[in-house]
GROMACS .gro file of C-alpha atoms in nm:
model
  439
    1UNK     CA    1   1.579   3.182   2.625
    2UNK     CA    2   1.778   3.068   2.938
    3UNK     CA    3   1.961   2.755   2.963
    4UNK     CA    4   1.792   2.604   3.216
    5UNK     CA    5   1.452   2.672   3.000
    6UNK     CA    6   1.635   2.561   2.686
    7UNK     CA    7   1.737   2.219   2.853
    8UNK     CA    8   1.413   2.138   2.988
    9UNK     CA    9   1.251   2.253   2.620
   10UNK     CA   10   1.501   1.989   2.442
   11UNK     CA   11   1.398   1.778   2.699
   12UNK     CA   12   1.027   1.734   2.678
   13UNK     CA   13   1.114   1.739   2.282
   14UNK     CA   14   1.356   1.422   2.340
   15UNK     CA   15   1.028   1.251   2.544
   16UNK     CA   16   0.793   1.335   2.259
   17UNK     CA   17   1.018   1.172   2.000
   18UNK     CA   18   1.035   0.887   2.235
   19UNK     CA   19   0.666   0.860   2.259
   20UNK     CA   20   0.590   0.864   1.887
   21UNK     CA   21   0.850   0.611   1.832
   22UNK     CA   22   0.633   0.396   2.040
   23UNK     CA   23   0.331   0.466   1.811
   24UNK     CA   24   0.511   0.376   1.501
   25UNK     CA   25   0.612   0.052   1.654
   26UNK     CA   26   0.258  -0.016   1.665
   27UNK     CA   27   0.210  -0.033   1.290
   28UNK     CA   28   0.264  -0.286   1.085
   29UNK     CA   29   0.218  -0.180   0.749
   30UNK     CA   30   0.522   0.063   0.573
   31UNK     CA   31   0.297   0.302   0.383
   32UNK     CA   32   0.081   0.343   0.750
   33UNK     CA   33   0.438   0.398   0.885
   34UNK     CA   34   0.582   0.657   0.658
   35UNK     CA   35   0.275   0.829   0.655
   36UNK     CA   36   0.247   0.855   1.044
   37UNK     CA   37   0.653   0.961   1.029
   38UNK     CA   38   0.524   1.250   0.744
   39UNK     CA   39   0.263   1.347   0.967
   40UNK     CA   40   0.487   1.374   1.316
   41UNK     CA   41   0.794   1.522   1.129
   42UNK     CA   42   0.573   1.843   1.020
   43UNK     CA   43   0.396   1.856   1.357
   44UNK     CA   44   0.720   1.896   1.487
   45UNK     CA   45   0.872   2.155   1.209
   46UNK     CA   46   0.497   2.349   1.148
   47UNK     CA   47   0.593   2.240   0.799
   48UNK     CA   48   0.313   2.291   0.534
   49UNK     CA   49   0.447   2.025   0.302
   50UNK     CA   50   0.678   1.701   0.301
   51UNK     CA   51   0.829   1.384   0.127
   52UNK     CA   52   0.976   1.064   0.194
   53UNK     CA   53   1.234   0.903  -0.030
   54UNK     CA   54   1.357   0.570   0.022
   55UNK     CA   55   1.690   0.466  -0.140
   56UNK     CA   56   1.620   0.180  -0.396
   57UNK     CA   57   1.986   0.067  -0.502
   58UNK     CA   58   2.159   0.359  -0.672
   59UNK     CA   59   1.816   0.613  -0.702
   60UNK     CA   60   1.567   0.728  -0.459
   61UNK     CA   61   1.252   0.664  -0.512
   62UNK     CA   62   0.941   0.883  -0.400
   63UNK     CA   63   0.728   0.678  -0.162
   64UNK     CA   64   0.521   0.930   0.010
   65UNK     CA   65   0.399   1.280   0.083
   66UNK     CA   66   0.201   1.576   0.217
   67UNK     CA   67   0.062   1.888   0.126
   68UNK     CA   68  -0.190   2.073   0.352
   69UNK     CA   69  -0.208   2.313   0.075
   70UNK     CA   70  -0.351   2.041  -0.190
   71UNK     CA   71  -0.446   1.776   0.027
   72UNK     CA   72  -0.711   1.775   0.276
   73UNK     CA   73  -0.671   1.582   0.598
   74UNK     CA   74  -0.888   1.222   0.580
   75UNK     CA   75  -0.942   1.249   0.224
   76UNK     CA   76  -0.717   0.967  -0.028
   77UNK     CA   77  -0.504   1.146  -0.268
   78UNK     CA   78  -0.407   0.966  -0.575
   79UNK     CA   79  -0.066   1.186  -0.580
   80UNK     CA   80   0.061   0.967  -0.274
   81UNK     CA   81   0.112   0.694  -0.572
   82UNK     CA   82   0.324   0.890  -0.803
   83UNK     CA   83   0.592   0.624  -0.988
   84UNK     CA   84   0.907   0.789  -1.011
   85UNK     CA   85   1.233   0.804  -0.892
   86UNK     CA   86   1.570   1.057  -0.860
   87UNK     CA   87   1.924   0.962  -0.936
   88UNK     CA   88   2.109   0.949  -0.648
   89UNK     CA   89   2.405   1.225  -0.750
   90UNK     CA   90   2.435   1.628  -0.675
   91UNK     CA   91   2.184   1.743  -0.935
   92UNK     CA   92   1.915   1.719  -0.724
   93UNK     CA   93   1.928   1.836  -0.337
   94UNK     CA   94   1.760   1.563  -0.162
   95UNK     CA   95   2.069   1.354  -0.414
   96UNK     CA   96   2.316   1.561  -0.276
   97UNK     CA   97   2.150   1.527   0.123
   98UNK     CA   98   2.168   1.145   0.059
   99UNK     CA   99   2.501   1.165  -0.077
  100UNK     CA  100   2.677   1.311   0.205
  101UNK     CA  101   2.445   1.183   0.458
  102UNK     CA  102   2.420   1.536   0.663
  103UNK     CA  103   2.131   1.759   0.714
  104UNK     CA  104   2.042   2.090   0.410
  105UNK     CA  105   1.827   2.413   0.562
  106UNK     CA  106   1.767   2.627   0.297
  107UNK     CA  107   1.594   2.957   0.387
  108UNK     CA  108   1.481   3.049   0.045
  109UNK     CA  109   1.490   2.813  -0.233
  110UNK     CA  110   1.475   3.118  -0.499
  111UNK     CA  111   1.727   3.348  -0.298
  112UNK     CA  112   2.054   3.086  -0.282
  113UNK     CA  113   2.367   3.230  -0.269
  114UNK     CA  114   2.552   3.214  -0.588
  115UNK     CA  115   2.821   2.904  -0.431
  116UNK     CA  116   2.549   2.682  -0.295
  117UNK     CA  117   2.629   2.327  -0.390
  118UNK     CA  118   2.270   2.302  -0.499
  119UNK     CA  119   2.007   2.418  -0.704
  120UNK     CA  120   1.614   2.405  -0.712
  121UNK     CA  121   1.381   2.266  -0.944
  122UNK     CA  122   1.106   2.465  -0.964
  123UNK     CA  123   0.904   2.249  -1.217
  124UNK     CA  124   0.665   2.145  -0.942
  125UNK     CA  125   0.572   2.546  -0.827
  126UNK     CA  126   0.511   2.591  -1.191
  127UNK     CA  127   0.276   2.343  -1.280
  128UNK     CA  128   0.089   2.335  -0.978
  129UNK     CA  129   0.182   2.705  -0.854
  130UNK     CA  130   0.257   2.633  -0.519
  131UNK     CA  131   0.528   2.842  -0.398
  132UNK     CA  132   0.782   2.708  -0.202
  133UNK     CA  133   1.040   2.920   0.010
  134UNK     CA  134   1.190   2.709   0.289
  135UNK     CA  135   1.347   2.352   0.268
  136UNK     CA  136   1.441   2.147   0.524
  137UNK     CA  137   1.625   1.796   0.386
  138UNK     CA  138   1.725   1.502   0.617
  139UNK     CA  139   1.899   1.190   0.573
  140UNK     CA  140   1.762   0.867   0.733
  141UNK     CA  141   1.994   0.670   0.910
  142UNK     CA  142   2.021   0.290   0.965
  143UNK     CA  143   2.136   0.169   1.280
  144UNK     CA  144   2.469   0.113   1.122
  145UNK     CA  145   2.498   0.481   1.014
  146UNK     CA  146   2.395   0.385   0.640
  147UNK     CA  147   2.158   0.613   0.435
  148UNK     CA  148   1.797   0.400   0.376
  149UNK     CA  149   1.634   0.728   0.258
  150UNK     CA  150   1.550   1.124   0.270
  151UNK     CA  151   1.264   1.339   0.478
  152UNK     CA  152   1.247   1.691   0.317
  153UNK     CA  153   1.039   1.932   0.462
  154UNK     CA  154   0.832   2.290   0.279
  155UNK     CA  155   0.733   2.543   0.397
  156UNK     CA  156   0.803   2.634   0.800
  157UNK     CA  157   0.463   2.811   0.896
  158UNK     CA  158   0.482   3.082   1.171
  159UNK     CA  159   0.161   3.127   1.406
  160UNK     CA  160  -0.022   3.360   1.107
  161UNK     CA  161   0.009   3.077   0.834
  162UNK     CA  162   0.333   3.270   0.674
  163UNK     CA  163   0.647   3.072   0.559
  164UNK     CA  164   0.942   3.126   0.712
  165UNK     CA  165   1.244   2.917   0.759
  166UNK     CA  166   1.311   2.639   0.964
  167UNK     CA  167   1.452   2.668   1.313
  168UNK     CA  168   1.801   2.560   1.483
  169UNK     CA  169   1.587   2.396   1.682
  170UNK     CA  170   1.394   2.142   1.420
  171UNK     CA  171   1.723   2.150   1.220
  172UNK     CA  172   1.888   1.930   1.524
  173UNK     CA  173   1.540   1.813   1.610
  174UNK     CA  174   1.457   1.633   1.285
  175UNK     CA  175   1.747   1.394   1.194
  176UNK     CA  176   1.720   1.296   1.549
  177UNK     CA  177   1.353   1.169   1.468
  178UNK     CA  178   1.429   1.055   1.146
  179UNK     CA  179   1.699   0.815   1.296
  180UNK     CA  180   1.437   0.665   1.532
  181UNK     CA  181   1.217   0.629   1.279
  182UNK     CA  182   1.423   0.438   1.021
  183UNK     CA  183   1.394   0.104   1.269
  184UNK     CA  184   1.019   0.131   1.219
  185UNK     CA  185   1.061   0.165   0.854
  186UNK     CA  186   1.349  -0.127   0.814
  187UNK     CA  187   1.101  -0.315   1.027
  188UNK     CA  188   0.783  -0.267   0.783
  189UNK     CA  189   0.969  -0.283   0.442
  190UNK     CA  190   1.150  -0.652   0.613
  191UNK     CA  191   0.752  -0.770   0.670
  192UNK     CA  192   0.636  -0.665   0.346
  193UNK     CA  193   0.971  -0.875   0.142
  194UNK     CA  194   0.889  -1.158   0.373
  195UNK     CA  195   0.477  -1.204   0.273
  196UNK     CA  196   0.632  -1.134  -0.071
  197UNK     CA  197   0.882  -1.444  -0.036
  198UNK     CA  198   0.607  -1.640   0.094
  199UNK     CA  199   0.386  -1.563  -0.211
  200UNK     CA  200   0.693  -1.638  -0.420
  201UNK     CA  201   0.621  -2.034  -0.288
  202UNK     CA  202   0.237  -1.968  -0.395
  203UNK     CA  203   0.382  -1.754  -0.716
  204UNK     CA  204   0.617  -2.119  -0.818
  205UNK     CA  205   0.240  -2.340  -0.813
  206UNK     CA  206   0.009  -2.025  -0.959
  207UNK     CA  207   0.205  -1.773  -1.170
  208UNK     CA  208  -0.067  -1.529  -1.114
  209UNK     CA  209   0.020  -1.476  -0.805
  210UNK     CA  210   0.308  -1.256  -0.883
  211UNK     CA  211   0.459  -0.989  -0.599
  212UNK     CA  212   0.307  -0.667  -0.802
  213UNK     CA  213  -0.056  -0.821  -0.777
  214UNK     CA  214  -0.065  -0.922  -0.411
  215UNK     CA  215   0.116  -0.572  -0.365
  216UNK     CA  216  -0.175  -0.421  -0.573
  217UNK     CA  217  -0.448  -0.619  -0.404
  218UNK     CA  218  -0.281  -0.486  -0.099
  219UNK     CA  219  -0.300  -0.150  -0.161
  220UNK     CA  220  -0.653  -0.173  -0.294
  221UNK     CA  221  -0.797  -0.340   0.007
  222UNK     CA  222  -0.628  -0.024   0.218
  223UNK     CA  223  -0.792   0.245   0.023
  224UNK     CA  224  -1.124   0.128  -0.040
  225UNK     CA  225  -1.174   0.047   0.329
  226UNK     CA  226  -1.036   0.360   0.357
  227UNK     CA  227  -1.345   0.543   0.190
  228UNK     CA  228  -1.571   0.291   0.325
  229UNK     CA  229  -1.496   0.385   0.656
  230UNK     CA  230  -1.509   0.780   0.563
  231UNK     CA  231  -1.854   0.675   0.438
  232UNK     CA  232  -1.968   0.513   0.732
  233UNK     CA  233  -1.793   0.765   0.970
  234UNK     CA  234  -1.619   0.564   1.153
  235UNK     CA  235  -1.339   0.679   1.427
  236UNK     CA  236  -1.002   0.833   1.277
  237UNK     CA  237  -0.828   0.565   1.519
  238UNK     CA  238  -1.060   0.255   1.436
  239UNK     CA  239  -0.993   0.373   1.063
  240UNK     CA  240  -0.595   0.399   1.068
  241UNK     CA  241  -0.566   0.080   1.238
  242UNK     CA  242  -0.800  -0.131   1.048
  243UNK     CA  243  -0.639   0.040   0.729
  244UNK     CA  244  -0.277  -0.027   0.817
  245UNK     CA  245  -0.375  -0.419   0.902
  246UNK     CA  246  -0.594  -0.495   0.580
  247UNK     CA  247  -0.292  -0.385   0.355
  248UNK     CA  248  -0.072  -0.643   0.485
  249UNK     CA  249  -0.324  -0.899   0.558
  250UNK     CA  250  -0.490  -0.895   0.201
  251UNK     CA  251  -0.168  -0.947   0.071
  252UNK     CA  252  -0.149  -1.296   0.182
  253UNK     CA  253  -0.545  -1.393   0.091
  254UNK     CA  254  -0.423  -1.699  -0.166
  255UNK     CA  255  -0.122  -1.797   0.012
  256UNK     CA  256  -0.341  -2.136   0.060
  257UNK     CA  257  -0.298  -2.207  -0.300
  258UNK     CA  258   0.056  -2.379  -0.213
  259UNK     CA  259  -0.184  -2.675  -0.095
  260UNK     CA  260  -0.295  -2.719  -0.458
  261UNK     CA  261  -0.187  -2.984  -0.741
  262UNK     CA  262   0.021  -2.739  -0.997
  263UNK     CA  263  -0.225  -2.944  -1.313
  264UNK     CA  264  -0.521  -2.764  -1.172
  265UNK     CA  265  -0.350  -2.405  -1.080
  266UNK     CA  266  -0.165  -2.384  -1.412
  267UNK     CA  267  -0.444  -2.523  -1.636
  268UNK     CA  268  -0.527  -2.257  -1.907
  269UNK     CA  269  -0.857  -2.355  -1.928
  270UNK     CA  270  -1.227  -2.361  -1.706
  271UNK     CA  271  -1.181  -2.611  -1.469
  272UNK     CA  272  -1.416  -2.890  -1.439
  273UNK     CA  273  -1.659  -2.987  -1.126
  274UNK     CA  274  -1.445  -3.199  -0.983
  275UNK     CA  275  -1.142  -2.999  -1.017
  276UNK     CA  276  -1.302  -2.681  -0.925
  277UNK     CA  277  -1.419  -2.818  -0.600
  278UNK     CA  278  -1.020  -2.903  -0.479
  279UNK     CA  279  -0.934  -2.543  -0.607
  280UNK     CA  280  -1.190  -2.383  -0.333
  281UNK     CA  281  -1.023  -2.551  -0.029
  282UNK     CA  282  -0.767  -2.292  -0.107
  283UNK     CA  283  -0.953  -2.071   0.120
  284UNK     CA  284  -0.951  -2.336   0.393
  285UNK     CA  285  -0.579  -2.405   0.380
  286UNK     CA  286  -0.477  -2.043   0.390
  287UNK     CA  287  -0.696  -1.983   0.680
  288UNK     CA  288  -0.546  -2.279   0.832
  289UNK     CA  289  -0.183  -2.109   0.889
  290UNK     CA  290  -0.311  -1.871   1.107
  291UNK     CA  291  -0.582  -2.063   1.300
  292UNK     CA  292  -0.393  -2.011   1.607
  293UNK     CA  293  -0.340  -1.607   1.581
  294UNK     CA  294  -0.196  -1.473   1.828
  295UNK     CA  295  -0.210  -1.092   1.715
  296UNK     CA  296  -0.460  -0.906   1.508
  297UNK     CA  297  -0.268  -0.906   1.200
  298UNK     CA  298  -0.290  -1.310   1.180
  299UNK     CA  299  -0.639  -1.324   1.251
  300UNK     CA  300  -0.725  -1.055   0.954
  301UNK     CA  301  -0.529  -1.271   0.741
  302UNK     CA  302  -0.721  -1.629   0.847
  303UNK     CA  303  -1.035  -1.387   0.794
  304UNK     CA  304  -0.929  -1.300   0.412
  305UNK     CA  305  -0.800  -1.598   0.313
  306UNK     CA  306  -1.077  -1.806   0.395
  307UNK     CA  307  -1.365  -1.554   0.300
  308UNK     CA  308  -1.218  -1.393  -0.019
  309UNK     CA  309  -1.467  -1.566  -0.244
  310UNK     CA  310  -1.769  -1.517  -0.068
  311UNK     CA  311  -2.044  -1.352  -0.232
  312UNK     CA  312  -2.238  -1.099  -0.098
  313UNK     CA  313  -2.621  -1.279  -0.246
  314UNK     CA  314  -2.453  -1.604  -0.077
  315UNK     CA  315  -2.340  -1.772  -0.390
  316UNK     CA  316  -1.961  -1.819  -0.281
  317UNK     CA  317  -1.727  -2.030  -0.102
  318UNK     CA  318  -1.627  -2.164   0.114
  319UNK     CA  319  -1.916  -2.082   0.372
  320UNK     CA  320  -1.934  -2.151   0.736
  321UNK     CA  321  -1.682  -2.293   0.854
  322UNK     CA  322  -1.635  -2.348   1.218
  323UNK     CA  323  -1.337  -2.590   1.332
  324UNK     CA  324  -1.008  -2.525   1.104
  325UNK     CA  325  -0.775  -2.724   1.344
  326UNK     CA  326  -0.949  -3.070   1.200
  327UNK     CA  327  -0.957  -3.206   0.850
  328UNK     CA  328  -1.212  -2.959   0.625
  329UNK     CA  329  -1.375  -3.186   0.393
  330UNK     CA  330  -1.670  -3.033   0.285
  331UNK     CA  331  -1.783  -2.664   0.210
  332UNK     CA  332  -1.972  -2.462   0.474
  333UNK     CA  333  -2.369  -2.349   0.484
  334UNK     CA  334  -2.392  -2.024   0.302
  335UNK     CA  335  -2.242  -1.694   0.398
  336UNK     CA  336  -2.443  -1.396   0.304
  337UNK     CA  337  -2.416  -1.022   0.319
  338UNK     CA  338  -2.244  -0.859   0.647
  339UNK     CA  339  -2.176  -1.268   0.796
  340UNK     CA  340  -1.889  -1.218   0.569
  341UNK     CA  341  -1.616  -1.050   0.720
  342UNK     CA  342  -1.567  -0.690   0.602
  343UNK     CA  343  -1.237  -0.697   0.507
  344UNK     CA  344  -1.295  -1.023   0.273
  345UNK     CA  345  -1.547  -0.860   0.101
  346UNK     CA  346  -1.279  -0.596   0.023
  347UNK     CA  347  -1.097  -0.853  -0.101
  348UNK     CA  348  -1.319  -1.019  -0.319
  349UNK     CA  349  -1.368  -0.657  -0.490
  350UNK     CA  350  -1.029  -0.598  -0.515
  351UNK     CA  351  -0.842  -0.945  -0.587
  352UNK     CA  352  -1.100  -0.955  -0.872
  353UNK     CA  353  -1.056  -0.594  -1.007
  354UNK     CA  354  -0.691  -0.696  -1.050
  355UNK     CA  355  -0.706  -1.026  -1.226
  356UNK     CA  356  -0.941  -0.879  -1.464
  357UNK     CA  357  -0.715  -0.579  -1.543
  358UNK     CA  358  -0.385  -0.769  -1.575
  359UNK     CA  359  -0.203  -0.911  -1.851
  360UNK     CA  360  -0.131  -1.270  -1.825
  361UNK     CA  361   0.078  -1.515  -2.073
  362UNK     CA  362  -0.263  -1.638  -2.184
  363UNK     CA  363  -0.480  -1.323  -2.203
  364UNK     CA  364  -0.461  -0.942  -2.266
  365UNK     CA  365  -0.613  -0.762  -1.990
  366UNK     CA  366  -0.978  -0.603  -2.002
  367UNK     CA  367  -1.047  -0.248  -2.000
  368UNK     CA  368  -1.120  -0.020  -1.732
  369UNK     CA  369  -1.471   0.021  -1.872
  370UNK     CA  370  -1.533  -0.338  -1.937
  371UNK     CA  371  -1.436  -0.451  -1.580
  372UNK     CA  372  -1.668  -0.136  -1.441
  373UNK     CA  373  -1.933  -0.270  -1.628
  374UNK     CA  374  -1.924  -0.583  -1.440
  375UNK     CA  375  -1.856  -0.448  -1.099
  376UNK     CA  376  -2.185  -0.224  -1.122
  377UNK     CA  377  -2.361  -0.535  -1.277
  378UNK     CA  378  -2.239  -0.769  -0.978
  379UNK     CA  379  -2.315  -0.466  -0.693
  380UNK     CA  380  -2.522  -0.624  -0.500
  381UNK     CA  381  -2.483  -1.002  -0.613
  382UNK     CA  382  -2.105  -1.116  -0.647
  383UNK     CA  383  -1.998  -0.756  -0.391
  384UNK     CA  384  -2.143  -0.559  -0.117
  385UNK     CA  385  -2.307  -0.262  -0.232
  386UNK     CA  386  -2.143  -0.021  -0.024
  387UNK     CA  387  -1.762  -0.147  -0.130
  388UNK     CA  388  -1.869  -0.098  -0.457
  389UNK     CA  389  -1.984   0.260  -0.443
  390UNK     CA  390  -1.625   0.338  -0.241
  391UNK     CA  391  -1.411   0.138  -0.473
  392UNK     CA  392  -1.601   0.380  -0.793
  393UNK     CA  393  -1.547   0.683  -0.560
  394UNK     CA  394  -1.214   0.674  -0.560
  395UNK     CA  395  -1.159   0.490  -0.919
  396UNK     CA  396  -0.856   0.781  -0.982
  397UNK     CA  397  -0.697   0.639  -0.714
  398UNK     CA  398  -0.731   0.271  -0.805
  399UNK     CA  399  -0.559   0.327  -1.096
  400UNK     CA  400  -0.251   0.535  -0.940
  401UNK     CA  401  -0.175   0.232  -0.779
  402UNK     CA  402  -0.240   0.013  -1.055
  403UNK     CA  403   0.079   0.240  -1.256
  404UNK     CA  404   0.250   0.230  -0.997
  405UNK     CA  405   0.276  -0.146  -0.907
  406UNK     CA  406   0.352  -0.285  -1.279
  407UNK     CA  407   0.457  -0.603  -1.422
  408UNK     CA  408   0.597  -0.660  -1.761
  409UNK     CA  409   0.599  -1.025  -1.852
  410UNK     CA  410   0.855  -1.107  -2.141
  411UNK     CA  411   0.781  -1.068  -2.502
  412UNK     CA  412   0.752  -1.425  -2.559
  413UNK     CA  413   0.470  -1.479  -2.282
  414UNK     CA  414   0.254  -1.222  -2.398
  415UNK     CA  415  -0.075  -1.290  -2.565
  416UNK     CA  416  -0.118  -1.370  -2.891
  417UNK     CA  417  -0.439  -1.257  -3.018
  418UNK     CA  418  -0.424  -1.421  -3.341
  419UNK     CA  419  -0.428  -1.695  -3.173
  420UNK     CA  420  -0.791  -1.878  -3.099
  421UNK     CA  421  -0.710  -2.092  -2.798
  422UNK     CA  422  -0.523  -1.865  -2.624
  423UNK     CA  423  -0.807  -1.647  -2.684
  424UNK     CA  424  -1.061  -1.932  -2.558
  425UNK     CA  425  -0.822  -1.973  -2.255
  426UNK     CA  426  -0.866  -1.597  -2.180
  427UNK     CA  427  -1.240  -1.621  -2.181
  428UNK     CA  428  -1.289  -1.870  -1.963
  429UNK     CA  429  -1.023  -1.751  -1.671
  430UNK     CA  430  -1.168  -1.408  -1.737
  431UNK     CA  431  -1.530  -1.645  -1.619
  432UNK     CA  432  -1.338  -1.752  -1.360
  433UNK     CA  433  -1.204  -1.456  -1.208
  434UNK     CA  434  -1.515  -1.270  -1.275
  435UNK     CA  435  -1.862  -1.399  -1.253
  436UNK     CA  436  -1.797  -1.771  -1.213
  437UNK     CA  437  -1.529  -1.731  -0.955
  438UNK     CA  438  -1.357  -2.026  -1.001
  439UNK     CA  439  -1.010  -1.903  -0.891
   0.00000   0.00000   0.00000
């Protein structure tokens, strides 16, 4: 290739990096991010296969990938929630990438030459036989020349589907993206720690609000809509967007609980009429910190937090509710069926999947089957039919991301159950959370 063709090729490549920077600036959420950076770092490389690792203190931990060869495009794999992590030393190469902070292209992971200062694990080709042959492993760089994670690339493809190695060309091409791409992903992973400080204030009133079950919540809402929306064919750009905003917005749907009295949040018990009716202008006063949105993102979040304990049959709270900026002092006329925002019926699903399913000081949680049970019983009633039906679809999913978001409460608040009233107290928030709806 001539020089002059060269230049202009590394220029039009320099624009397009540009240009999808600008895209990623567009999302909010980091999971929509790194999966957008996945998808634009193999379109780049023809790479079959790829993974992000993000450095979490002294390890890197596995926070997303692709496979073309096990994952169709559209469809939610559960494998994008595998929990682990790598030490961040020379026994592994994306370890010894991260390390050094420069750039590995391997041409053959099985044919190394006998002083490479790596070696391959192939326990992943064996169990799943996949075979991989060509690496490509980048660090990403803060803007202060610090290591925040790895991209490493399988499997270049050539124009007949055949691996071959990766080219010069992405070689100088990809840290170059991955480097414009790490202020997108500092960006996202700085909004996600602030709504999780913020729920910290709600978590100090209501200690069931901790950071792994808004996190959880989070990442429910995101998938389910995401099979609702395959279900209902809706556009791929509608879908991403909508997806990447009801992951962060969900998050916040009881930050209004800071506006109630700690006796009533922290009682172990079924509240009574009077008390019950102060805890459901929790909906209102979340709602209320975003009443003058100015973006999208805000006004999802007003949506969920006031209409996350709706019912579908019209038997929720807090109803119609038309002026926010005044004083709310009485519950709105019925909201039933699609008058309830889409993404707060999500919610409702999801927020009560999770409460159901966790441990808390005062109760074990239920099982899987037991909290199905009621689900399909309350299709229909308590939750739209249609969420239901996606939320059972992808039930392998829903529990990926259940592992992978844990919390382990010390050994002195967990349940006793020898003991009878912590046992009552776990019936009747188990009411609460699940039929009754009184939280």
């Amino acid at each position: 290739m001539s020089a002059p063709r060269r230049s202009a090729q590394c220029a039009d490549q320099f624009n397009e990096i540009l240009a999808v920077n600008d895209r990623l600036n567009e999302l909010k959420d980091l999971d929509a991010i790194l999966d957008r950076v996945l998808t634009e770092s193999r379109r780049l490389t023809n790479a079959d296969a790829g993974t992000i690792y993000l450095l979490d203190e002294n390890k890197l931990k596995f926070s997303y990938v692709h496979n073309d060869s096990f994952m169709k495009e559209g469809e939610i794999n559960k494998d994008i929630y595998a929990n682990f992590s790598i030490p961040l030393n020379d026994e592994s190469i994306v370890g010894y990438v991260a390390g050094r902070g420069e750039s590995l292209n391997i041409e053959d992971v099985y044919d190394m030459p006998g002083d490479s200062p790596v070696t391959f694990n192939p326990a992943f080709d064996k169990k799943t036989g996949y075979h991989t042959t060509s690496m490509l492993t980048v660090p990403i760089k803060t803007s202060q020349g610090k290591v925040s994670g790895i991209i490493q690339l399988i499997n270049a493809k050539n124009e007949t589907g055949k691996s071959i190695s990766f080219s010069h060309d992405s070689q100088n091409m990809l840290p170059l993206f991955a480097n414009t791409a790490s202020v997108a992903i500092e960006r996202a992973i700085m909004t996600r720690e602030l709504i999780l400080r913020m729920m910290q204030m709600a978590e100090l009133r209501d200690p069931t609000e901790t950071g792994p079950h808004v996190t959880r919540v989070g990442t429910y809402c995101a998938e389910i809509y995401h099979k609702y929306a395959m279900m209902k064919g809706l556009a791929e750009t509608e879908r991403k967007k909508t997806k990447d905003l009801i992951r962060v917005a969900s998050m916040l749907h009881d930050v209004g609980k800071v506006g109630i009295s700690d006796k009533i949040l922290k009682k172990p018990a079924k509240l009574d009429n009077e008390e019950f009716a102060i805890m459901q202008f929790h909906t209102v006063y979340g709602a209320k910190l975003f009443v003058h949105s100015t973006s999208e993102l805000d006004a999802m979040s007003g949506r969920i937090a006031l209409g996350h304990h709706e019912k579908w049959s019209g038997r929720g709270y807090p109803g119609k509710i038309t002026a926010l900026t005044g004083e709310v002092k009485a519950m709105g006329e019925s909201l039933v069926g699609e008058a309830i925002p889409l993404e707060a019926r999500i919610c409702a699903l999801a927020d009560v999947f999770d409460a159901l399913g966790s441990r808390r000081s005062y109760k074990p949680p239920w099982p899987d089957e037991k909290i199905i049970g009621l689900i399909k019983e309350e299709r229909g009633q308590h939750f739209d039919p249609d969420v239901v039906d996606a939320f059972l679809d992808i039930f392998d999913v829903i529990t990926a991301i259940r592992d992978k978001y844990t919390e382990d409460l010390p050994e002195d608040e967990k349940p006793n159950p020898q003991s009878a009233e912590a046992k009552k107290a776990a019936e009747a928030q188990d009411k609460e959370r699940g039929k009754d709806n009184n939280a």
